[in-house]
Amino acid sequence: MIKNIECLYLHETFEIDEKMIAVISLDKKYAQYGRSIIIHAEQGVFLIDRTTKQLMNTFNKINRGGILYSKVVAEISLIKRNIPLVNGTTLYMPMTGSSKFSADWIGLHMIEEFKQTQKIANFTTIFGEKINLDFPQGNLSGRLHDACYFSEFHIDAWIISTESMHGTAVFSAHAGLVRQFVGCNCATHLTLPKKFADVTIFTDSITLRVLKEFSKDDVEVSFVESYKVKLRRLSKMKSI
């Protein structure tokens, strides 16, 4: 693919969406062409002039919370590296875990099969296309297991929350590799939400992280605590 880079067009106005199959970082020697390559289910293969990190930092356009949701799930599960981006069955996994560099990303909801060949991850898309990405460290199956957990957590929390309002959550019937570890009984999967109280802990953690972000430059540390008290008061019924 790299040898044909001159044949690719630069998509100057591309906005992130869930139809991306892969987001690949370009080496600096190709900077004259662009900074990333996108493999897209509908728009084909093209270049963008943003790094993969800059593009994936706009994931909030898909799930509103960006990586915040994943950070909270990571704290609950104690998964500290290679944190994916998730919105239900839409799941993007980084191929490397370092925040110092722009990683390659793969959309697991767009992948049908995988295998690891030494330090290369071989993926087959739901359309039958082959994509090979560098996978410098780790076990690919284990990495996929941890990434899919984030989607399962998001989905289970969504279902429990919706059912608490007597509603029904509906997800895509085909989710690629995303649902392949459902039913796993490992220690990580035991932390999946099982009741509404578990979902409340998740949403409270998100609220707390937001409040801390707003208050991190304030002189008074009590800012967060005062707002937590106010939130509790607002959640209680008041006499009319």
Tab-separated table of N, CA, C and O in Angstrom, residues 103-156:
chain	number	residue	atom	x	y	z
A	103	ALA	N	-0.540	6.131	17.135
A	103	ALA	CA	-0.692	4.694	16.906
A	103	ALA	C	-1.564	4.423	15.691
A	103	ALA	O	-2.316	5.287	15.222
A	104	ASP	N	-1.449	3.201	15.169
A	104	ASP	CA	-2.414	2.709	14.188
A	104	ASP	C	-3.635	2.232	14.964
A	104	ASP	O	-3.520	1.740	16.094
A	105	TRP	N	-4.817	2.355	14.343
A	105	TRP	CA	-6.055	1.917	14.983
A	105	TRP	C	-6.813	0.987	14.039
A	105	TRP	O	-6.821	1.196	12.821
A	106	ILE	N	-7.471	-0.015	14.611
A	106	ILE	CA	-8.281	-0.940	13.815
A	106	ILE	C	-9.701	-0.977	14.362
A	106	ILE	O	-9.906	-1.043	15.578
A	107	GLY	N	-10.687	-0.898	13.484
A	107	GLY	CA	-12.088	-0.960	13.885
A	107	GLY	C	-12.535	-2.411	13.983
A	107	GLY	O	-12.821	-3.046	12.963
A	108	LEU	N	-12.593	-2.943	15.188
A	108	LEU	CA	-12.893	-4.366	15.359
A	108	LEU	C	-14.306	-4.728	14.914
A	108	LEU	O	-14.576	-5.887	14.590
A	109	HIS	N	-15.209	-3.763	14.886
A	109	HIS	CA	-16.561	-4.029	14.393
A	109	HIS	C	-16.582	-4.219	12.874
A	109	HIS	O	-17.578	-4.660	12.316
A	110	MET	N	-15.462	-3.909	12.232
A	110	MET	CA	-15.329	-4.063	10.791
A	110	MET	C	-14.465	-5.275	10.417
A	110	MET	O	-14.162	-5.486	9.250
A	111	ILE	N	-14.056	-6.059	11.422
A	111	ILE	CA	-13.145	-7.176	11.195
A	111	ILE	C	-13.843	-8.515	11.443
A	111	ILE	O	-14.534	-8.692	12.445
A	112	GLU	N	-13.634	-9.453	10.522
A	112	GLU	CA	-14.265	-10.769	10.604
A	112	GLU	C	-13.319	-11.823	11.179
A	112	GLU	O	-13.732	-12.690	11.958
A	113	GLU	N	-12.029	-11.754	10.803
A	113	GLU	CA	-11.066	-12.753	11.243
A	113	GLU	C	-9.731	-12.085	11.561
A	113	GLU	O	-9.435	-10.994	11.061
A	114	PHE	N	-8.919	-12.764	12.363
A	114	PHE	CA	-7.590	-12.240	12.690
A	114	PHE	C	-6.624	-13.387	12.940
A	114	PHE	O	-7.028	-14.506	13.257
A	115	LYS	N	-5.359	-13.096	12.799
A	115	LYS	CA	-4.300	-14.009	13.235
A	115	LYS	C	-3.031	-13.191	13.423
A	115	LYS	O	-2.902	-12.086	12.879
A	116	GLN	N	-2.119	-13.728	14.210
A	116	GLN	CA	-0.859	-13.043	14.499
A	116	GLN	C	0.287	-13.810	13.865
A	116	GLN	O	0.436	-15.008	14.055
A	117	THR	N	1.089	-13.088	13.079
A	117	THR	CA	2.286	-13.656	12.476
A	117	THR	C	3.484	-12.897	13.015
A	117	THR	O	3.809	-11.801	12.530
A	118	GLN	N	4.085	-13.445	14.058
A	118	GLN	CA	5.191	-12.785	14.750
A	118	GLN	C	4.763	-11.372	15.177
A	118	GLN	O	3.870	-11.229	16.001
A	119	LYS	N	5.355	-10.334	14.603
A	119	LYS	CA	5.025	-8.973	15.008
A	119	LYS	C	4.096	-8.267	14.020
A	119	LYS	O	4.066	-7.041	13.934
A	120	ILE	N	3.306	-9.053	13.323
A	120	ILE	CA	2.325	-8.520	12.375
A	120	ILE	C	0.939	-9.042	12.738
A	120	ILE	O	0.765	-10.225	13.020
A	121	ALA	N	-0.044	-8.151	12.762
A	121	ALA	CA	-1.444	-8.531	12.965
A	121	ALA	C	-2.127	-8.598	11.608
A	121	ALA	O	-2.122	-7.619	10.858
A	122	ASN	N	-2.666	-9.772	11.292
A	122	ASN	CA	-3.341	-9.981	10.016
A	122	ASN	C	-4.848	-9.941	10.229
A	122	ASN	O	-5.386	-10.767	10.970
A	123	PHE	N	-5.516	-8.997	9.598
A	123	PHE	CA	-6.957	-8.851	9.751
A	123	PHE	C	-7.667	-9.086	8.423
A	123	PHE	O	-7.165	-8.702	7.355
A	124	THR	N	-8.844	-9.689	8.500
A	124	THR	CA	-9.729	-9.827	7.343
A	124	THR	C	-10.998	-9.058	7.657
A	124	THR	O	-11.657	-9.322	8.670
A	125	THR	N	-11.350	-8.095	6.817
A	125	THR	CA	-12.518	-7.260	7.074
A	125	THR	C	-13.811	-8.020	6.780
A	125	THR	O	-13.792	-9.109	6.196
A	126	ILE	N	-14.922	-7.452	7.175
A	126	ILE	CA	-16.228	-8.064	6.908
A	126	ILE	C	-16.535	-8.080	5.421
A	126	ILE	O	-17.472	-8.747	4.979
A	127	PHE	N	-15.719	-7.361	4.629
A	127	PHE	CA	-15.872	-7.343	3.170
A	127	PHE	C	-14.899	-8.302	2.487
A	127	PHE	O	-14.867	-8.398	1.268
A	128	GLY	N	-14.086	-9.002	3.306
A	128	GLY	CA	-13.149	-9.965	2.748
A	128	GLY	C	-11.783	-9.409	2.403
A	128	GLY	O	-10.932	-10.135	1.882
A	129	GLU	N	-11.539	-8.129	2.686
A	129	GLU	CA	-10.253	-7.522	2.368
A	129	GLU	C	-9.230	-7.839	3.461
A	129	GLU	O	-9.580	-8.012	4.632
A	130	LYS	N	-7.944	-7.894	3.083
A	130	LYS	CA	-6.865	-8.202	4.015
A	130	LYS	C	-6.127	-6.929	4.414
A	130	LYS	O	-5.783	-6.110	3.568
A	131	ILE	N	-5.879	-6.773	5.716
A	131	ILE	CA	-5.118	-5.633	6.232
A	131	ILE	C	-4.068	-6.171	7.207
A	131	ILE	O	-4.398	-6.903	8.138
A	132	ASN	N	-2.811	-5.806	6.980
A	132	ASN	CA	-1.726	-6.209	7.865
A	132	ASN	C	-1.161	-4.977	8.557
A	132	ASN	O	-0.781	-4.017	7.903
A	133	LEU	N	-1.105	-5.010	9.883
A	133	LEU	CA	-0.603	-3.884	10.665
A	133	LEU	C	0.505	-4.340	11.603
A	133	LEU	O	0.483	-5.475	12.089
A	134	ASP	N	1.438	-3.448	11.853
A	134	ASP	CA	2.505	-3.761	12.794
A	134	ASP	C	1.920	-3.997	14.183
A	134	ASP	O	1.070	-3.242	14.653
A	135	PHE	N	2.383	-5.053	14.826
A	135	PHE	CA	1.965	-5.377	16.190
A	135	PHE	C	3.227	-5.739	16.960
A	135	PHE	O	3.567	-6.913	17.127
A	136	PRO	N	3.955	-4.723	17.414
A	136	PRO	CA	5.312	-4.928	17.942
A	136	PRO	C	5.415	-5.712	19.236
A	136	PRO	O	6.457	-6.278	19.531
A	137	GLN	N	4.345	-5.770	20.036
A	137	GLN	CA	4.479	-6.401	21.347
A	137	GLN	C	3.144	-6.967	21.823
A	137	GLN	O	2.096	-6.352	21.643
A	138	GLY	N	3.211	-8.151	22.428
A	138	GLY	CA	2.028	-8.713	23.055
A	138	GLY	C	1.371	-9.829	22.266
A	138	GLY	O	1.799	-10.199	21.169
A	139	ASN	N	0.298	-10.371	22.854
A	139	ASN	CA	-0.489	-11.428	22.244
A	139	ASN	C	-1.756	-10.814	21.662
A	139	ASN	O	-2.529	-10.184	22.388
A	140	LEU	N	-1.969	-10.988	20.369
A	140	LEU	CA	-3.078	-10.319	19.699
A	140	LEU	C	-4.434	-10.773	20.239
A	140	LEU	O	-5.326	-9.948	20.458
A	141	SER	N	-4.595	-12.063	20.484
A	141	SER	CA	-5.876	-12.555	20.999
A	141	SER	C	-6.180	-11.945	22.363
A	141	SER	O	-7.309	-11.536	22.641
A	142	GLY	N	-5.165	-11.866	23.225
A	142	GLY	CA	-5.350	-11.268	24.538
A	142	GLY	C	-5.682	-9.785	24.448
A	142	GLY	O	-6.516	-9.269	25.204
A	143	ARG	N	-5.033	-9.107	23.502
A	143	ARG	CA	-5.314	-7.677	23.308
A	143	ARG	C	-6.752	-7.475	22.840
A	143	ARG	O	-7.442	-6.557	23.310
A	144	LEU	N	-7.209	-8.324	21.926
A	144	LEU	CA	-8.586	-8.234	21.433
A	144	LEU	C	-9.578	-8.513	22.563
A	144	LEU	O	-10.612	-7.849	22.661
A	145	HIS	N	-9.261	-9.483	23.391
A	145	HIS	CA	-10.117	-9.817	24.537
A	145	HIS	C	-10.328	-8.593	25.413
A	145	HIS	O	-11.467	-8.248	25.779
A	146	ASP	N	-9.244	-7.902	25.756
A	146	ASP	CA	-9.348	-6.736	26.631
A	146	ASP	C	-10.100	-5.600	25.950
A	146	ASP	O	-10.908	-4.905	26.582
A	147	ALA	N	-9.848	-5.399	24.659
A	147	ALA	CA	-10.531	-4.328	23.929
A	147	ALA	C	-12.034	-4.590	23.855
A	147	ALA	O	-12.850	-3.692	24.085
A	148	CYS	N	-12.406	-5.836	23.565
A	148	CYS	CA	-13.826	-6.177	23.441
A	148	CYS	C	-14.558	-6.030	24.766
A	148	CYS	O	-15.763	-5.747	24.794
A	149	TYR	N	-13.844	-6.211	25.869
A	149	TYR	CA	-14.447	-6.015	27.197
A	149	TYR	C	-15.037	-4.612	27.318
A	149	TYR	O	-16.116	-4.429	27.896
A	150	PHE	N	-14.339	-3.609	26.770
A	150	PHE	CA	-14.816	-2.235	26.861
A	150	PHE	C	-16.165	-2.076	26.159
A	150	PHE	O	-17.054	-1.382	26.649
A	151	SER	N	-16.308	-2.722	25.018
A	151	SER	CA	-17.581	-2.666	24.306
A	151	SER	C	-18.668	-3.397	25.087
A	151	SER	O	-19.801	-2.911	25.205
A	152	GLU	N	-18.340	-4.566	25.637
A	152	GLU	CA	-19.311	-5.319	26.427
A	152	GLU	C	-19.782	-4.507	27.631
A	152	GLU	O	-20.971	-4.500	27.963
A	153	PHE	N	-18.851	-3.815	28.280
A	153	PHE	CA	-19.209	-2.982	29.426
A	153	PHE	C	-20.172	-1.878	28.990
A	153	PHE	O	-21.207	-1.642	29.640
A	154	HIS	N	-19.836	-1.217	27.897
A	154	HIS	CA	-20.663	-0.122	27.403
A	154	HIS	C	-22.064	-0.623	27.047
A	154	HIS	O	-23.075	0.008	27.375
A	155	ILE	N	-22.111	-1.773	26.370
A	155	ILE	CA	-23.395	-2.344	25.954
A	155	ILE	C	-24.224	-2.779	27.161
A	155	ILE	O	-25.424	-2.478	27.254
A	156	ASP	N	-23.599	-3.496	28.109
A	156	ASP	CA	-24.334	-3.968	29.289
A	156	ASP	C	-24.871	-2.801	30.113
A	156	ASP	O	-26.012	-2.832	30.597
